[in-house]
Short mmCIF file of C-alpha atoms in Angstrom, two decimals:
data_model
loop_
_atom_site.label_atom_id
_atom_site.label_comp_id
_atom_site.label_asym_id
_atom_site.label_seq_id
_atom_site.Cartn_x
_atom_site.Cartn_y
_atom_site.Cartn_z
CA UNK A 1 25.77 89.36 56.02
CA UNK A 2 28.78 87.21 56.21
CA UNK A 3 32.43 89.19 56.83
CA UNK A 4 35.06 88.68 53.91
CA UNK A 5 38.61 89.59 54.06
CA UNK A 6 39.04 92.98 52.54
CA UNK A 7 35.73 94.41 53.92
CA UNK A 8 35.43 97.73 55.04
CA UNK A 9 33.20 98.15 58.42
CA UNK A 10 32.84 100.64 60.85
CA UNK A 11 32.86 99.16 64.53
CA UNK A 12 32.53 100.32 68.09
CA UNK A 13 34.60 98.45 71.00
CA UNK A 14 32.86 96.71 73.52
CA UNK A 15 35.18 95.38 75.53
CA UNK A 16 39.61 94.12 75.49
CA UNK A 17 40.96 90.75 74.58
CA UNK A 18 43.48 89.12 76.79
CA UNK A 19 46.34 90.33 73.96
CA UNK A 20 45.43 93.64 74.44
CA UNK A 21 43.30 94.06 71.62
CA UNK A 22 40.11 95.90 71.26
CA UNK A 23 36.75 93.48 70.71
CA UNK A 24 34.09 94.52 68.70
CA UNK A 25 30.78 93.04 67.53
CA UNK A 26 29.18 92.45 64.00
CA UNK A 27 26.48 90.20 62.49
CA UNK A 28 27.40 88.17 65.58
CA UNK A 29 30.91 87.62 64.46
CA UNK A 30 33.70 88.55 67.09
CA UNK A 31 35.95 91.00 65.61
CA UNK A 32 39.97 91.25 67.01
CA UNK A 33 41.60 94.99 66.42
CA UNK A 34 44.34 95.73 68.22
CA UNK A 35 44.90 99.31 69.59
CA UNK A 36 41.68 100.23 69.90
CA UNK A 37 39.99 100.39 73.51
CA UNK A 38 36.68 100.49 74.72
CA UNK A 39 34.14 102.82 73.52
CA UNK A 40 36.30 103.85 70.29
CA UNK A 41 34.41 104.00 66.80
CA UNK A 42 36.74 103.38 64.21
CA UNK A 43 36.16 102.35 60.22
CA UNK A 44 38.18 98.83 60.13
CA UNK A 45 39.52 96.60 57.37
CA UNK A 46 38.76 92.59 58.09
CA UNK A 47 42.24 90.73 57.63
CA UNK A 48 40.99 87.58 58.65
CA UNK A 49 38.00 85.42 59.24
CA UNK A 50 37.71 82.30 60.58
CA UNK A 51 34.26 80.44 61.78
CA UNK A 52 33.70 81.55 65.39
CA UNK A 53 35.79 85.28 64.89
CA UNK A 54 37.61 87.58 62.06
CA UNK A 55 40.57 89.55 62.95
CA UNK A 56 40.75 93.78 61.43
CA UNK A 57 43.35 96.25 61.46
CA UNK A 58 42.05 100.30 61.84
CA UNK A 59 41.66 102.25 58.89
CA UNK A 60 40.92 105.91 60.67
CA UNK A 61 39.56 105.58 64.39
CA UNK A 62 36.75 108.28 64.70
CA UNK A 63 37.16 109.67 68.80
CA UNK A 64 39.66 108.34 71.40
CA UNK A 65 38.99 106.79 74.52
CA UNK A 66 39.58 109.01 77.84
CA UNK A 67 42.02 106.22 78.59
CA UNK A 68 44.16 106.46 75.54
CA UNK A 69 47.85 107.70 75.87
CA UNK A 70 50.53 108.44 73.04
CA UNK A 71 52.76 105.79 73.12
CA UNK A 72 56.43 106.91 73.94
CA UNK A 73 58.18 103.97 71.89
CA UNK A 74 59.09 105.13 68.06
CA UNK A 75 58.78 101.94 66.92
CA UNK A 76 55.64 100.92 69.72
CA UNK A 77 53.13 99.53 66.19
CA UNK A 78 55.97 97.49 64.72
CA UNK A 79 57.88 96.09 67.00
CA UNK A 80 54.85 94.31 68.46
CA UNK A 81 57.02 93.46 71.96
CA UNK A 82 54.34 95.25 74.12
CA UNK A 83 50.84 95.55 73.55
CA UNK A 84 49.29 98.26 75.39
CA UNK A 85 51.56 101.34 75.76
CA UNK A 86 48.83 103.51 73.96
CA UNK A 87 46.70 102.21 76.92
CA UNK A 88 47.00 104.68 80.66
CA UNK A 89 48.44 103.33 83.64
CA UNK A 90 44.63 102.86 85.70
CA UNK A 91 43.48 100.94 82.28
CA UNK A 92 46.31 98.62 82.34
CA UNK A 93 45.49 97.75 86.11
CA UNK A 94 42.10 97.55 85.59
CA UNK A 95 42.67 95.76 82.55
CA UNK A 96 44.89 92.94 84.00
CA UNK A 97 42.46 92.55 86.88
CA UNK A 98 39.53 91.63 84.65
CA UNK A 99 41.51 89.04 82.68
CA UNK A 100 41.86 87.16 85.69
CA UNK A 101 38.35 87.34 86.60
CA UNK A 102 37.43 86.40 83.56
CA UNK A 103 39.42 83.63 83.56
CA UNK A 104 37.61 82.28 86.34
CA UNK A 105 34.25 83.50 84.97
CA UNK A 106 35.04 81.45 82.38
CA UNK A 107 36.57 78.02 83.59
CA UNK A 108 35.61 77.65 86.62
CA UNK A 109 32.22 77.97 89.22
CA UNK A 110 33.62 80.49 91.25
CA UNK A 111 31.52 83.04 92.09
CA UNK A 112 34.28 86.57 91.07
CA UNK A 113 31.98 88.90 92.55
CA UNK A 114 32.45 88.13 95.69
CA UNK A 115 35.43 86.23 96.25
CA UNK A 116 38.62 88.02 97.43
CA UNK A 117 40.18 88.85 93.52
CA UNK A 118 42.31 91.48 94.57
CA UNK A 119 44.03 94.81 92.53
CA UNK A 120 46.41 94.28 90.46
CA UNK A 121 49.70 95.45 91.73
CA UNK A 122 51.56 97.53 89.43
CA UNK A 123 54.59 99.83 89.27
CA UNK A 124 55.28 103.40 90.36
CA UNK A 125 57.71 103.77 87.37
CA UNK A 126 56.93 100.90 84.62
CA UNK A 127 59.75 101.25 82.38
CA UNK A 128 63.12 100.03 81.66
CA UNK A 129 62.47 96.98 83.99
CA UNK A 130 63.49 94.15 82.24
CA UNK A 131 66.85 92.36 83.16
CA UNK A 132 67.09 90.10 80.68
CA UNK A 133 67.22 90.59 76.89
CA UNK A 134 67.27 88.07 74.04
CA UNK A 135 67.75 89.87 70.67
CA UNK A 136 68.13 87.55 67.37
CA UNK A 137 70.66 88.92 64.64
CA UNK A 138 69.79 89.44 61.17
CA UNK A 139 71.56 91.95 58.37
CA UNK A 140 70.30 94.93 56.80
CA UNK A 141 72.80 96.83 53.98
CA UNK A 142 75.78 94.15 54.84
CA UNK A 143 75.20 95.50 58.49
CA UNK A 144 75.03 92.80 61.29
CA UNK A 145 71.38 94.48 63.66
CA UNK A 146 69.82 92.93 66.69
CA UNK A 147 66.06 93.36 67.10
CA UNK A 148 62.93 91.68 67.52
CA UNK A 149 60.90 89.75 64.90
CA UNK A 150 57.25 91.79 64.17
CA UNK A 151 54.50 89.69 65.11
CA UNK A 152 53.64 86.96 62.75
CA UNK A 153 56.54 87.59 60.24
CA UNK A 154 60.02 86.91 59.35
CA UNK A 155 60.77 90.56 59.46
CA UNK A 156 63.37 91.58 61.64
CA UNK A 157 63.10 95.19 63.84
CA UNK A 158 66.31 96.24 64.56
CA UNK A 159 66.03 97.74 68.33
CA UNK A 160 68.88 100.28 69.42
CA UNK A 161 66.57 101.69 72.70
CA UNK A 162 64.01 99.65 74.21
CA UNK A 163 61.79 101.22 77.18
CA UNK A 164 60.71 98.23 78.76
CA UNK A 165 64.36 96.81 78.90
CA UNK A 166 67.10 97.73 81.93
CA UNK A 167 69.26 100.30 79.96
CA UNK A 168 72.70 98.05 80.79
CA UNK A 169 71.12 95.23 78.49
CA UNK A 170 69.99 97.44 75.50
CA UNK A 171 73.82 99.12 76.10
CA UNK A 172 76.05 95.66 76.46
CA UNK A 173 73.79 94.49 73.16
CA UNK A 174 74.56 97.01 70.81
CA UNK A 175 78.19 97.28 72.43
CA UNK A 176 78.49 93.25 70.70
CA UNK A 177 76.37 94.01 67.64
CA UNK A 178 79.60 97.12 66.57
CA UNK A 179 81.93 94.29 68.01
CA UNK A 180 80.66 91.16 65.41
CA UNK A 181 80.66 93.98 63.01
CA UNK A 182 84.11 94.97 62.95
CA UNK A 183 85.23 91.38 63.35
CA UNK A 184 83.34 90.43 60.49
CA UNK A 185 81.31 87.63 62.18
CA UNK A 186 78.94 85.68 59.44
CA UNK A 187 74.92 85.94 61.26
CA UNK A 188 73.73 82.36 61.18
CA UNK A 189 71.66 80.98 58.42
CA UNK A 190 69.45 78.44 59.67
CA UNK A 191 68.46 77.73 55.99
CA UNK A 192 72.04 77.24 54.21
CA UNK A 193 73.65 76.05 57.57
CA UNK A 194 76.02 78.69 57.45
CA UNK A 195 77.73 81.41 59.68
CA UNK A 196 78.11 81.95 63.29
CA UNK A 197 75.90 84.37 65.25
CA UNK A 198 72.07 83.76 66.15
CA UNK A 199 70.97 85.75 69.43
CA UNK A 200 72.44 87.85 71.94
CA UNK A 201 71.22 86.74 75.41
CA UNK A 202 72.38 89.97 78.17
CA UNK A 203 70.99 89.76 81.78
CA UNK A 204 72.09 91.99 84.30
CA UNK A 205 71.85 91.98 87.83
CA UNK A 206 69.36 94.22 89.62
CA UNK A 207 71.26 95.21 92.53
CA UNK A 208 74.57 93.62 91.60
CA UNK A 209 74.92 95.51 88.09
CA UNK A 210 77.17 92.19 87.21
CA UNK A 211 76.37 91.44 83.30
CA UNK A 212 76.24 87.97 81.65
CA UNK A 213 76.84 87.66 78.26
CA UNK A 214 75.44 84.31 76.23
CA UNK A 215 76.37 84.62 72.28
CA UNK A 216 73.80 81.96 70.99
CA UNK A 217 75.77 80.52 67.75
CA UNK A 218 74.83 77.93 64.92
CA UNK A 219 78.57 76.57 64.92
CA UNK A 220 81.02 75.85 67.85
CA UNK A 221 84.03 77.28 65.90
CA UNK A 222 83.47 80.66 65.87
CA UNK A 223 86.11 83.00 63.64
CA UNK A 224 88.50 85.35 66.04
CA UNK A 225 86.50 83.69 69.54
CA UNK A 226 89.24 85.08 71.33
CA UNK A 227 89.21 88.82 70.12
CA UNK A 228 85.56 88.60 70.68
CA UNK A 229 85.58 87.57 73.91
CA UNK A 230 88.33 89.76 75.11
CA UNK A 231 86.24 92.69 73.83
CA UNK A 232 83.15 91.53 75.17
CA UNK A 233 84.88 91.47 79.28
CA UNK A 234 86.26 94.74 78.86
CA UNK A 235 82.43 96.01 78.34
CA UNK A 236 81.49 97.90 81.89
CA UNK A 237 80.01 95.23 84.47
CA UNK A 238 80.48 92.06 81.96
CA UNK A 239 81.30 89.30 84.73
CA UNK A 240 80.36 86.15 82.47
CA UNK A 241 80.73 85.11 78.98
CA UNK A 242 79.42 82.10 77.20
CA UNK A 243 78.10 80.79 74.33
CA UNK A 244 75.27 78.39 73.52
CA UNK A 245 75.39 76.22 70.49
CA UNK A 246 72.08 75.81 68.56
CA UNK A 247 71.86 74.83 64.76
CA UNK A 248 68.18 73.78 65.41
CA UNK A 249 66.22 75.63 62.29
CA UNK A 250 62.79 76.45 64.74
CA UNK A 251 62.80 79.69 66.56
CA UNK A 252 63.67 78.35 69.86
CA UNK A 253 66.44 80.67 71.28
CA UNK A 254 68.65 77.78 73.27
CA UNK A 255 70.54 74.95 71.92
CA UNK A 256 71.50 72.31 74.43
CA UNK A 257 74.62 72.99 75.21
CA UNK A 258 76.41 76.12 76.56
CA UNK A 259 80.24 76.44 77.07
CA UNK A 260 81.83 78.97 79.47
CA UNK A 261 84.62 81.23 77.61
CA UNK A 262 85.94 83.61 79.99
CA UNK A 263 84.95 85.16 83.25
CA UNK A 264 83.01 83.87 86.05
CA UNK A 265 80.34 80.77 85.54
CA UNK A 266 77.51 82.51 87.12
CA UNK A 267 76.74 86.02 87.73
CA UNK A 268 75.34 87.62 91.02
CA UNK A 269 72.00 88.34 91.65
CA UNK A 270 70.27 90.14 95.15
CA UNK A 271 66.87 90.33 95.78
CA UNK A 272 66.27 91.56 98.98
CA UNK A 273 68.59 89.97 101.57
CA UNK A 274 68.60 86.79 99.20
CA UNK A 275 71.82 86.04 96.97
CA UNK A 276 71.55 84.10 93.56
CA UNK A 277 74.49 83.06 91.33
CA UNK A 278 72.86 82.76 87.77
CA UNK A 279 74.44 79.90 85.41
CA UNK A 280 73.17 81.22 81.47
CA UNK A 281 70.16 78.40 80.82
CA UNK A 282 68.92 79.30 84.98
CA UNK A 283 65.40 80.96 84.94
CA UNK A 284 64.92 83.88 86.76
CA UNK A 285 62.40 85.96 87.17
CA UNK A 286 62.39 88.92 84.52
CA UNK A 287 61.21 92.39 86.48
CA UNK A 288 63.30 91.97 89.59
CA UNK A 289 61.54 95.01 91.53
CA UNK A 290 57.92 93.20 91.23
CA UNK A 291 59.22 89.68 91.99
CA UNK A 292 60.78 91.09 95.34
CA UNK A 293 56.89 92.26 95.88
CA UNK A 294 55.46 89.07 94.41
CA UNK A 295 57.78 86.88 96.87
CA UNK A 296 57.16 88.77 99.89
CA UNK A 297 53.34 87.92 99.24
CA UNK A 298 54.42 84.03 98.45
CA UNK A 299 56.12 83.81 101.95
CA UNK A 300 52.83 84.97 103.42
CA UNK A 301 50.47 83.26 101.78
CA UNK A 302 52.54 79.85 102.66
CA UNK A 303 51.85 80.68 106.25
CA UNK A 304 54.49 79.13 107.67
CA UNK A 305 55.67 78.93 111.39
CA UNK A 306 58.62 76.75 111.27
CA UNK A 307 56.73 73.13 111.83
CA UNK A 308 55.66 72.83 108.25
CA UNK A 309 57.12 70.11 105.29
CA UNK A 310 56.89 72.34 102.17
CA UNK A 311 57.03 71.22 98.37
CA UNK A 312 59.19 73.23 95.57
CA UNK A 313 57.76 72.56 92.66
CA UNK A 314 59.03 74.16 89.21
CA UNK A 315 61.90 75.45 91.50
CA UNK A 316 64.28 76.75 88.69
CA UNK A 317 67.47 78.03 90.81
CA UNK A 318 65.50 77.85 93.79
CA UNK A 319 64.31 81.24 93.74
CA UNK A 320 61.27 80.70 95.56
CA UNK A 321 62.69 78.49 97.77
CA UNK A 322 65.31 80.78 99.39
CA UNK A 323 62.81 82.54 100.61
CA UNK A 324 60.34 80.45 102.56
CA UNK A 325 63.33 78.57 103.34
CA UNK A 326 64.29 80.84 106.97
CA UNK A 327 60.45 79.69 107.81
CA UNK A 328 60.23 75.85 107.00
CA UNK A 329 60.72 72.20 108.86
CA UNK A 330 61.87 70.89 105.46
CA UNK A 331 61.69 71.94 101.75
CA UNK A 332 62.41 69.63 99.25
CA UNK A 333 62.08 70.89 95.43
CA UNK A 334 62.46 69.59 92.06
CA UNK A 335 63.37 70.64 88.55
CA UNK A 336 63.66 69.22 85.14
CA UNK A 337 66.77 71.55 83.79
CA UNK A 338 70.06 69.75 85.44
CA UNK A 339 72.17 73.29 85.99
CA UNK A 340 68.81 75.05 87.75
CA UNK A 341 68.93 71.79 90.25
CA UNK A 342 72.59 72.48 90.85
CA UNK A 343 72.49 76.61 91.30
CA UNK A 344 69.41 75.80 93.74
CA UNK A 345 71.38 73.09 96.25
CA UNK A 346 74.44 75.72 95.66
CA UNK A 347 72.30 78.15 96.82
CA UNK A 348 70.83 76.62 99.87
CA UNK A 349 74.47 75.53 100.86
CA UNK A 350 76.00 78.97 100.85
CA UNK A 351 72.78 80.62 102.84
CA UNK A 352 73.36 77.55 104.97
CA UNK A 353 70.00 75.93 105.14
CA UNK A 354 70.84 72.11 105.58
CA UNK A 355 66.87 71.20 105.80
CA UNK A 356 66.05 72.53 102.17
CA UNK A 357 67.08 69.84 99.06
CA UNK A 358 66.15 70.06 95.14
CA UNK A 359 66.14 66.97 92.91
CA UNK A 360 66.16 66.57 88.60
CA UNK A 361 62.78 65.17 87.91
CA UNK A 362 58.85 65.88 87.61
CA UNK A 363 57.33 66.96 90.57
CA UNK A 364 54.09 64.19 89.40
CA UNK A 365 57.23 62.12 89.56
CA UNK A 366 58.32 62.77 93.16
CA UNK A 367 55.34 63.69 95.18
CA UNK A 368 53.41 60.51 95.16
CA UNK A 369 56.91 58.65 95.92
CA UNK A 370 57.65 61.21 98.96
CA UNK A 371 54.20 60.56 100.21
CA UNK A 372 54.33 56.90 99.87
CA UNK A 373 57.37 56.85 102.00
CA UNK A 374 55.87 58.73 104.22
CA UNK A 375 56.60 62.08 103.83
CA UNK A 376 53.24 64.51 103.86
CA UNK A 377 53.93 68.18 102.84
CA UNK A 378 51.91 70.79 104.42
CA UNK A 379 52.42 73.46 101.65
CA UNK A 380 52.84 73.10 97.92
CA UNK A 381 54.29 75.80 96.35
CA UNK A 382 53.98 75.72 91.92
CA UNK A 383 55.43 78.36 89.59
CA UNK A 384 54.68 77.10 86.37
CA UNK A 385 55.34 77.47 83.03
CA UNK A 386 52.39 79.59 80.57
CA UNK A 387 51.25 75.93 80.25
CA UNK A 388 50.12 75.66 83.15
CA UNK A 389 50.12 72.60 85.67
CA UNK A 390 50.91 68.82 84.12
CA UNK A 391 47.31 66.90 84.78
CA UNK A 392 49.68 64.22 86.60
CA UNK A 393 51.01 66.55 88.52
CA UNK A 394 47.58 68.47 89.75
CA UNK A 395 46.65 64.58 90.65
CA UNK A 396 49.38 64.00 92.54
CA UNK A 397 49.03 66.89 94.26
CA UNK A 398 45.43 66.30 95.03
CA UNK A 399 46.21 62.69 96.56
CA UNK A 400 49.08 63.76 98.71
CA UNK A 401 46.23 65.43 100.50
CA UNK A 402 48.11 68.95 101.58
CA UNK A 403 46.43 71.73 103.46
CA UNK A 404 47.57 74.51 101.47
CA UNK A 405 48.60 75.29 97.85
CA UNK A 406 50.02 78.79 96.98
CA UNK A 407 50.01 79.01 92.92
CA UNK A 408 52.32 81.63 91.15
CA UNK A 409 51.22 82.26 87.51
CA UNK A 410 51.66 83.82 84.75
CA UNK A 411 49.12 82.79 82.80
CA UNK A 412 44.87 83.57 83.95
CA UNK A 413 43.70 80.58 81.37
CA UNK A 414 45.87 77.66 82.72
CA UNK A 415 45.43 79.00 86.00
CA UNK A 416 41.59 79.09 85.51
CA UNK A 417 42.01 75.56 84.46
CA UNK A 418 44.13 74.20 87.06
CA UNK A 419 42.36 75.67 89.60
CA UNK A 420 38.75 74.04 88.15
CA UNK A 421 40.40 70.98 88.89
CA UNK A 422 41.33 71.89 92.21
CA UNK A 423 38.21 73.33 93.54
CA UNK A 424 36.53 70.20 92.30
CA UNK A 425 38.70 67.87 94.64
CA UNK A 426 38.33 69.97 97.63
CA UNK A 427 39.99 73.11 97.56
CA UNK A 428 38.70 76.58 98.03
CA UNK A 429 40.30 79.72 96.38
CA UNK A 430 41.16 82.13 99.55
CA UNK A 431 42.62 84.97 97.41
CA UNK A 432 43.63 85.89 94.18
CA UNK A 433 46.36 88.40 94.00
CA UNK A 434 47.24 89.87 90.02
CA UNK A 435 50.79 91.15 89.93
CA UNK A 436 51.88 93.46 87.09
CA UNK A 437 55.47 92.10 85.98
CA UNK A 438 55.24 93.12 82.80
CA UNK A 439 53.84 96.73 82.63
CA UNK A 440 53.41 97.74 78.98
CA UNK A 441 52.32 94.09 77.81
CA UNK A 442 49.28 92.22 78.33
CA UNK A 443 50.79 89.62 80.52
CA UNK A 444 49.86 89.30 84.07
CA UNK A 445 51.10 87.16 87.17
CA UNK A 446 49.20 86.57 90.18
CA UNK A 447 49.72 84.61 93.35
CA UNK A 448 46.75 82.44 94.39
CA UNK A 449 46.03 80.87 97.80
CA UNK A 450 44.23 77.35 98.07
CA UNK A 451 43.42 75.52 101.01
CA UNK A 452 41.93 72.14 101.76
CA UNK A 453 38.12 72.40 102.73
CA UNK A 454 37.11 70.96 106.40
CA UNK A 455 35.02 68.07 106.29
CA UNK A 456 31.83 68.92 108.22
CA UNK A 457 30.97 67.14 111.03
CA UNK A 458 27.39 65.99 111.94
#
């Protein structure tokens, strides 16, 4: 019997999605329902069907899953910003394990069973670990809020206490939303052109507490910029205050350019031993206690012992770099956004490494020229994007012929992919390592280890 939107149907879950979502089976029709988990019965209402799967939302779930917590957030089923806070803290690990082995069930001939696909790594306390926030603007009653959209929709949640977020970047936000209140500051309207504010963009240092402050805006000339930004640097630990121009009517968050108002540039950032200074548009890794984990287990997995050329690749601010850096003949990196390229050769300057350079480009660009001229890396480290590697770039990679390849990702299906391609020109997978940087969402991160396969001799 064929599904139609609006049916009622009572389901058991089989198994989770890689959103999170519980997957059910009927008439041979994949079902998507989010929050339920495996072994739930519930009576569901179809909201969607396409050809290969329909998508349901729970009418009255019948028992609940051993595994099934109450979800601490008051506004955990509409904000939609994590996915799996009704889930327990063994679940989630378990759960972020088998996407990545499923990933490579999927894409790729490795055997998962018994290759080396480790635990995933989690937190002992997996809240309120975020140091970054980006909240768009929007106005309910002739009130200026901040929030988060709900999934597919144009409805705005206004957040005032987020549990995944470091409490300094929830605070400094809703510090600016009474400020663009009381100064009467228009929210942008991407339809009419008009007004001022867009998004308030608050990171804040880890073991610095220093605060940056971006105000994305739709118009340069913003009413009473002055008042605002005085009131913005007397909030505690604001060290940085800019604001990013963006009048583009999609939902990216960034405009292309950013002007410094008051303050410092950059703000300061420690990880470990290792010092950042953080210009506004600089990625950075988002849960700073897991990434200190995460690049303890990069600078093993390189392997280094001081003799090896090693390749950058998706540097950012040189984040990764800093740290294999102490163990490294030469690094040389690369990086598409301008003011990362800059905060990374800043970086290696002031930690005095001399041997370690970054360059604006595409690493497909710069490999195969490096290796034409000679220049033969022994380790290539990537931290991609949740695209994945560019197909140029896994070639390029492949030709320069290097020995090892330690992967960072944060994404098990372009990983899965990637590493097809890689396994198919000559590299085996040593270990797969799934990190859990963001503990309350379905995302996962791991750190993979390929090396070139010997040639047998006869």
């Amino acid at each position: 019997m064929k599904l139609i939107t609006g049916d009622f149907k009572d389901v058991t879950v089989e198994r989770l999605g890689i959103n999170g979502e519980g997957i059910a089976t009927l008439n041979r029709m994949v079902i998507f329902i989010p929050n339920l988990l495996p072994g739930e019965r519930a009576k569901v209402e179809i909201t969607r069907v396409e050809k290969n799967y329909a998508e349901a939302r729970v009418v009255k779930r019948d028992n609940d899953s051993k595994d099934r917590v109450k979800a601490p957030c008051p506004i955990y089923d509409e904000c939609g910003g994590c996915q799996i806070q009704h889930m327990s803290s063994r679940l989630q690990m378990e759960y972020k394990e088998e996407i990545v082995r499923n990933a490579f069930r999927q894409k790729t001939k490795l055997n998962v069973d018994k290759s080396d696909i480790r635990p995933t790594i989690g937190m002992e306390d997996p809240w309120y670990y975020r140091n970054k926030s980006q909240f768009p603007l929007g106005t309910r009653r002739g009130e200026i809020v901040s929030g988060l959209y709900k999934p597919n929709s144009n409805h705005l949640v206004p957040i005032e206490h987020c549990m995944v977020q470091q409490r300094d970047t929830t605070n400094i936000n809703n510090a600016i939303v009474r400020i663009l209140n009381e100064l009467d500051i228009p929210v942008y309207d991407a339809r009419r052109d008009t007004g001022y504010a867009r998004t308030i963009v608050v990171r804040s240092g880890y073991n610095t507490n220093d605060v940056q402050v971006v105000l994305v805006v739709g118009h340069e000339d913003v009413p009473d910029l002055d008042e605002l930004s005085d009131r913005i640097m007397e909030l505690p630990n604001v060290v940085s205050f800019h604001i990013n121009i963006n009048a583009n009517r999609s939902g990216v968050i960034f405009g292309y350019r950013t002007v410094h108002i008051a303050g410092q540039e950059k703000m300061d950032e420690r990880l470990d031993d290792v010092h950042y200074h953080l210009s506004p548009r600089a990625f950075f890794q988002l849960n700073p206690a897991q990434t200190e984990k995460m690049y303890r287990e990069v600078v093993e997995a390189a392997g280094l012992t001081g003799e090896e050329r090693v390749i950058d690749a998706y540097a950012g601010v040189g984040s990764i770099g800093l740290w294999l850096a102490p163990y490294a003949k030469e690094i040389r990196g690369m990086e598409v956004v301008p003011e990362a390229v800059e905060d990374a050769n800043d970086h290696m300057r002031e930690n005095g490494y001399n041997h370690v350079t970054y360059v604006e480009g595409r690493a497909e660009h710069w490999i195969p020229r490096w290796v034409k001229d000679g220049w033969i890396p022994d380790v290539i480290v990537v931290d991609p994007p949740r695209t994945g590697m560019d197909h140029q770039l896994i070639n390029s990679i492949i030709s320069s012929k290097t020995k090892r390849i330690v992967y960072v990702s944060c994404n098990p299906q372009t990983l899965a992919r990637d590493a097809d391609q890689l396994m198919k020109a000559g590299y085996k997978v040593n270990y797969v390592q799934p990190y859990d940087m963001f503990p309350q969402t379905s995302h996962v991160e791991s750190v993979v280890v390929f090396e070139k396969k010997k040639k047998k001799k006869y």
